[in-house]
CSV table of C-alpha atoms in Angstrom, one decimal:
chain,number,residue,atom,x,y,z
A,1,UNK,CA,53.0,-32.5,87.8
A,2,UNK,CA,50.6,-29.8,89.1
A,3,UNK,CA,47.5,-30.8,89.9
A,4,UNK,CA,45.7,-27.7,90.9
A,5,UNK,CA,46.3,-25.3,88.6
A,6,UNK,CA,45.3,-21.0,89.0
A,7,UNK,CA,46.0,-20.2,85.2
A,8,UNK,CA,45.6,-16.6,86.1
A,9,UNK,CA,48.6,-15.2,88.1
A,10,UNK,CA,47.0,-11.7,88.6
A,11,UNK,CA,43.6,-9.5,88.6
A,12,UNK,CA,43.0,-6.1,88.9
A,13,UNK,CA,39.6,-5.4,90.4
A,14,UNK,CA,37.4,-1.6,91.4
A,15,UNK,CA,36.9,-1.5,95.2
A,16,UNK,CA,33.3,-2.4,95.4
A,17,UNK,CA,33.2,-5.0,92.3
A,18,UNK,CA,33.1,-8.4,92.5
A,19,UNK,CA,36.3,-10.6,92.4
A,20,UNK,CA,36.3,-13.8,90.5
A,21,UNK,CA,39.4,-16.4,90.7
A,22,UNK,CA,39.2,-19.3,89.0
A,23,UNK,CA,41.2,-22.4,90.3
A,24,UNK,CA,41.0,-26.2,88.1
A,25,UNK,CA,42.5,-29.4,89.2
A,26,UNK,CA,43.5,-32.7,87.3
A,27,UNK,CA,42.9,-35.5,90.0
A,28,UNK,CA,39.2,-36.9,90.6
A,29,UNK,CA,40.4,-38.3,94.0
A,30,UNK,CA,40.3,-34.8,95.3
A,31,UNK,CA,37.8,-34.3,97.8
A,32,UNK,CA,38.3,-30.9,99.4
A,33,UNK,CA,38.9,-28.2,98.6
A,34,UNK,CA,40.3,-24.7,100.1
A,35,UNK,CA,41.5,-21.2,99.3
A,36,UNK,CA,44.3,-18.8,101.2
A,37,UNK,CA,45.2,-15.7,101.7
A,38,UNK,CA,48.6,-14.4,101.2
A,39,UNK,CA,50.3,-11.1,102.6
A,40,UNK,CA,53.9,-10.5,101.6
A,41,UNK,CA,56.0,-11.6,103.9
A,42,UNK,CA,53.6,-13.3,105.8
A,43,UNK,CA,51.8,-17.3,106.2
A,44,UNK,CA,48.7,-17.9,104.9
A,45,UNK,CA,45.6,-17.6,106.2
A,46,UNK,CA,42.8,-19.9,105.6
A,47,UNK,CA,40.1,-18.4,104.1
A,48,UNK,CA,37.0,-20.9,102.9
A,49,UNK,CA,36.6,-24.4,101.7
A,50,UNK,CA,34.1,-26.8,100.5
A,51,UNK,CA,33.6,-30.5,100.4
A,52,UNK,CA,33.0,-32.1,97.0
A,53,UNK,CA,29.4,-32.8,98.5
A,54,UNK,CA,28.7,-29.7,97.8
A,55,UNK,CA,28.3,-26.9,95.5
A,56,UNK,CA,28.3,-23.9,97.0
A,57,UNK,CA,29.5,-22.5,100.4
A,58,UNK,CA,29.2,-19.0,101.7
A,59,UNK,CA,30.9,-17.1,104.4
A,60,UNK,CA,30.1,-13.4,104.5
A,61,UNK,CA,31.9,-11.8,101.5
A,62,UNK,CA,33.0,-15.1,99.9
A,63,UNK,CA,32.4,-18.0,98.4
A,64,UNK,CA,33.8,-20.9,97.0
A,65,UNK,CA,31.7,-22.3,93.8
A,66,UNK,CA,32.8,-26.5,93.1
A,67,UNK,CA,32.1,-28.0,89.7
A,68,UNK,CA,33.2,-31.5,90.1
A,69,UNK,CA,32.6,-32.7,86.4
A,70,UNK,CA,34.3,-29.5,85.2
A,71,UNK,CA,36.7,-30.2,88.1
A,72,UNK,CA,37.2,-26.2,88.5
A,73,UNK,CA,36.2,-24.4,91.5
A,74,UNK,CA,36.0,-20.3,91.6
A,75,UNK,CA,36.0,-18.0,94.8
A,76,UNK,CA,34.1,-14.9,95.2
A,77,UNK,CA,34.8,-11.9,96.9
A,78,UNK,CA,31.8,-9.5,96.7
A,79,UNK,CA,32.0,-6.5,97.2
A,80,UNK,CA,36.0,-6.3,96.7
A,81,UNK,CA,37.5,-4.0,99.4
A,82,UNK,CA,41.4,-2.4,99.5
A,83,UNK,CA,42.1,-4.6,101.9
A,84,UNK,CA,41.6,-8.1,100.0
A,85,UNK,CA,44.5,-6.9,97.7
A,86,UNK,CA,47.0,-9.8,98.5
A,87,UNK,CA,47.6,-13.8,96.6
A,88,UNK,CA,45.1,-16.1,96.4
A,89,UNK,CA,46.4,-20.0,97.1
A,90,UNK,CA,43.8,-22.5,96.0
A,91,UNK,CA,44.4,-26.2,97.6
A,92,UNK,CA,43.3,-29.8,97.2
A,93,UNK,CA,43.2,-32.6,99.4
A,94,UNK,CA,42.8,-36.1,98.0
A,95,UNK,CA,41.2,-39.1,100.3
A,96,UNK,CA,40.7,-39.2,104.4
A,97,UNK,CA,44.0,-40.9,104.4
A,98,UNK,CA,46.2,-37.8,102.6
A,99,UNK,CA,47.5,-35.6,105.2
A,100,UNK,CA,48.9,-33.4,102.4
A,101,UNK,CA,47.4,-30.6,100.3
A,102,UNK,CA,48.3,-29.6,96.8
A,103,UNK,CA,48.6,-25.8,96.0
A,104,UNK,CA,47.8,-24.0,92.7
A,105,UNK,CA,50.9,-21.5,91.9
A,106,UNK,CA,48.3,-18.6,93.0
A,107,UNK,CA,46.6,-15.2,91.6
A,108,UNK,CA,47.7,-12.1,92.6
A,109,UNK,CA,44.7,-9.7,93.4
A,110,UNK,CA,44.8,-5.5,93.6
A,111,UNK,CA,42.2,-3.7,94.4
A,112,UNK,CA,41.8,-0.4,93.0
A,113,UNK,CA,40.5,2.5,94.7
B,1,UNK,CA,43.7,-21.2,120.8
B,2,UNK,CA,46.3,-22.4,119.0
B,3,UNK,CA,49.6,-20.8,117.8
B,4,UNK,CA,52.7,-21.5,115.3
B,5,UNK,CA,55.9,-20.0,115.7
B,6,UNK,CA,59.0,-19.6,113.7
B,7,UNK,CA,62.0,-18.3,113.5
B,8,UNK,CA,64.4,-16.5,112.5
B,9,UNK,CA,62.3,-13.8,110.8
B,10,UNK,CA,64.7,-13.4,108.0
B,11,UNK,CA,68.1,-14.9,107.2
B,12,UNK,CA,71.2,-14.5,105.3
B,13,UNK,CA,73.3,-17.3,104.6
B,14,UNK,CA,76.7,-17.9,102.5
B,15,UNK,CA,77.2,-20.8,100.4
B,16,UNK,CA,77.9,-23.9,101.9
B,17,UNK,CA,76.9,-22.8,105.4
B,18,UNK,CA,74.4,-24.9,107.2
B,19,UNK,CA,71.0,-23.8,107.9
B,20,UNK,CA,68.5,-24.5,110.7
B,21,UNK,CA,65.1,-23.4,111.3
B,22,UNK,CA,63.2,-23.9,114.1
B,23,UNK,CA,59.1,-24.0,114.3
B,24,UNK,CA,56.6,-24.7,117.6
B,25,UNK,CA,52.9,-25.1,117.8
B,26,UNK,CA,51.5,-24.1,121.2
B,27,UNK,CA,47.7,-25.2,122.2
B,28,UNK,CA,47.3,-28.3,120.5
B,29,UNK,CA,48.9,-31.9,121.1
B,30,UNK,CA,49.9,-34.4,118.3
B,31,UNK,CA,49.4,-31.8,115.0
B,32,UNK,CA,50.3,-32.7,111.5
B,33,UNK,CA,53.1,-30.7,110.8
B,34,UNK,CA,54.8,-29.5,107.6
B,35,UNK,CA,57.1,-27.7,106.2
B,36,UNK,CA,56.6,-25.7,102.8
B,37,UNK,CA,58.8,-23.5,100.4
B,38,UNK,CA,57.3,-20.6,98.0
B,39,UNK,CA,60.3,-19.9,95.5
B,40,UNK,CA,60.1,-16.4,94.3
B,41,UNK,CA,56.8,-15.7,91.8
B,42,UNK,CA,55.7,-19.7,92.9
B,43,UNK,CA,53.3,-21.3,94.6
B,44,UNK,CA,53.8,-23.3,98.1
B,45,UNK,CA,56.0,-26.3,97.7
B,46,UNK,CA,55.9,-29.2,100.2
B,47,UNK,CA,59.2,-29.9,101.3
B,48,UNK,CA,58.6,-32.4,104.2
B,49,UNK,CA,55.4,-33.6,107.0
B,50,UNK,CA,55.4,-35.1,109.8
B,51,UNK,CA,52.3,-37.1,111.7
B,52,UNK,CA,54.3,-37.9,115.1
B,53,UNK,CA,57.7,-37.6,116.5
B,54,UNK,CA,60.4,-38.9,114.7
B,55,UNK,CA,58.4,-39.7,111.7
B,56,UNK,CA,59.1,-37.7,109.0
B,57,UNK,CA,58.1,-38.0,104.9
B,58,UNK,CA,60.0,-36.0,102.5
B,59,UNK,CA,58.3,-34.8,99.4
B,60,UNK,CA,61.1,-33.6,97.0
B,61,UNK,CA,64.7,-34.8,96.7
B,62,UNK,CA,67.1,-32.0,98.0
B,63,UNK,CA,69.6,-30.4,100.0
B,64,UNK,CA,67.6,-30.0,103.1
B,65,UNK,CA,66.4,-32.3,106.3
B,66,UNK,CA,63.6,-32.3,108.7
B,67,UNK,CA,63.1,-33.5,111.9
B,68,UNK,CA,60.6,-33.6,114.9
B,69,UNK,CA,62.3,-33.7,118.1
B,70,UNK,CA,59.8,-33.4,120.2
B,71,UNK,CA,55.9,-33.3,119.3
B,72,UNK,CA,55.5,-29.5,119.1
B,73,UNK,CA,58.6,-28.6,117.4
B,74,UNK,CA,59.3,-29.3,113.6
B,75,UNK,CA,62.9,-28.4,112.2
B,76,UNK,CA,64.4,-27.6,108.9
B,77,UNK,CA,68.0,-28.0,108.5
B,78,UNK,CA,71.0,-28.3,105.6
B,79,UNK,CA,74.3,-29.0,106.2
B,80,UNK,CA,75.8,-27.1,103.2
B,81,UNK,CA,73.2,-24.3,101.5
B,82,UNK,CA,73.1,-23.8,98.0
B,83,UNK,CA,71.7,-20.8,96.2
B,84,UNK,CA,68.9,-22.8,95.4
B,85,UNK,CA,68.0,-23.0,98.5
B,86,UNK,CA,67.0,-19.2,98.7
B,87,UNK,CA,62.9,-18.6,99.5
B,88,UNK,CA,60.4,-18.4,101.8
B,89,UNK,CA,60.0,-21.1,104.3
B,90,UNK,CA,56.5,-22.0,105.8
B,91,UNK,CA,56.3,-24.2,108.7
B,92,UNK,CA,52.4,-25.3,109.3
B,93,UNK,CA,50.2,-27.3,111.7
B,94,UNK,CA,47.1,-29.5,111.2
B,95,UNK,CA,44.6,-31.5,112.8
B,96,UNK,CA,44.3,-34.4,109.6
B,97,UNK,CA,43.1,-36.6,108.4
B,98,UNK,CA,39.5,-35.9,110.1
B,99,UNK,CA,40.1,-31.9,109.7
B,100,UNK,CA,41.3,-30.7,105.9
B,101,UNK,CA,42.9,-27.2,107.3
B,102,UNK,CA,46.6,-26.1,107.5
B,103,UNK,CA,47.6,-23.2,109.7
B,104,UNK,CA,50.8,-21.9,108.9
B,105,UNK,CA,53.1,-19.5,110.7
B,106,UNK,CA,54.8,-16.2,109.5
B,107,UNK,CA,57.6,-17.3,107.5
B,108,UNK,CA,61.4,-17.5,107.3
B,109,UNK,CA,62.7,-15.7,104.3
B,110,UNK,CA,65.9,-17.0,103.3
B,111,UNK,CA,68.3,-15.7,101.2
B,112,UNK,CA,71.8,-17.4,100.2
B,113,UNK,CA,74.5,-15.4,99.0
């Protein structure tokens, strides 16, 4: 059963734009949240995350927005450059005792010159 | 600072052949360590984790085996592959439960012919 769910598996964004991907989840015990970057052939890289204690957390060109009674979380990329073009993992982690994460299925971003 | 290594890079394998794949973490001691698979057009499955040597948790029922020799190395291994078998394999480190993030290496793709 997947409980983190990225319902859009692609968007096509101008360079200079904002990006918006949209990431819900199904369990209430999550507590953490984070996003990845993906490069074909490659691992990912983490990118931001946010504790349910907040709402809101910024690093340079992104953030992460958490609505826990929604239970959907969205990441920002502002302004969009050529080289953010890559997938987009978003992950959950439940309680201090989980050692595991849960991934959404991911969103494919291009970023058109 | 920390590092993850795996290998091989890439891998072609017939049917029925066994399979092992190696990953090491250097800079850190006692990590979290995991072992994913992205199936082509998917998201990141968690195949097995490990939280000390010799202990290891497997996620999904299958063809495939983990184990943690010693408490930097992490290994994937089948006896017989099966074309289902064929992805991308992620091997990853992390500090839980206190710290949420994975780090994960740069991949094994693994085809089976």
């Amino acid at each position: 059963d997947q409980q983190v769910k990225q319902n859009s598996p692609s968007l096509s964004v101008q360079e200079g734009r904002i990006s918006i991907l949209n990431c819900d989840y199904t369990n209430s015990m999550f507590d953490y949240f984070l996003w990845y970057k993906k490069y074909p052939a490659e691992g990912p890289t983490f990118l931001i995350s946010i504790s349910s204690i907040k709402d809101k957390n910024e690093d340079g060109r992104f953030t992460v927005f958490l609505n826990k009674s929604a239970k959907h979380l969205s990441l920002h990329i502002v302004p969009s450059q050529p080289g953010d073009s890559a997938v987009y993992f978003c992950a959950a982690r439940g309680s201090s005792n989980d050692y595991k994460l849960s991934f959404g299925a991911g969103t494919t971003v291009t970023v058109r010159a | 600072s920390q590092t993850i290594h795996q290998w091989p890079a890439t891998l072609v394998q017939p049917v029925g052949s066994p399979l092992s794949l190696e990953c090491t973490v250097e800079g850190t001691s006692n990590p979290n360590l995991y072992w994913y698979r992205q199936a082509a057009g998917r998201g990141l499955q968690l195949l097995f984790y490990s939280v000390g040597i010799g202990q290891i948790s497997s996620e999904v029922p299958q063809n495939l085996s983990a184990s943690r020799p010693q408490d930097r190395q992490f290994i994937l291994s089948s006896k017989k592959l099966l074309l289902s078998d064929s992805g991308f394999y992620l091997c990853a480190w992390g500090r839980g439960p206190v710290n949420y993030e994975q780090y994960f290496g740069p991949g094994t793709r693994l085809t089976v012919t």
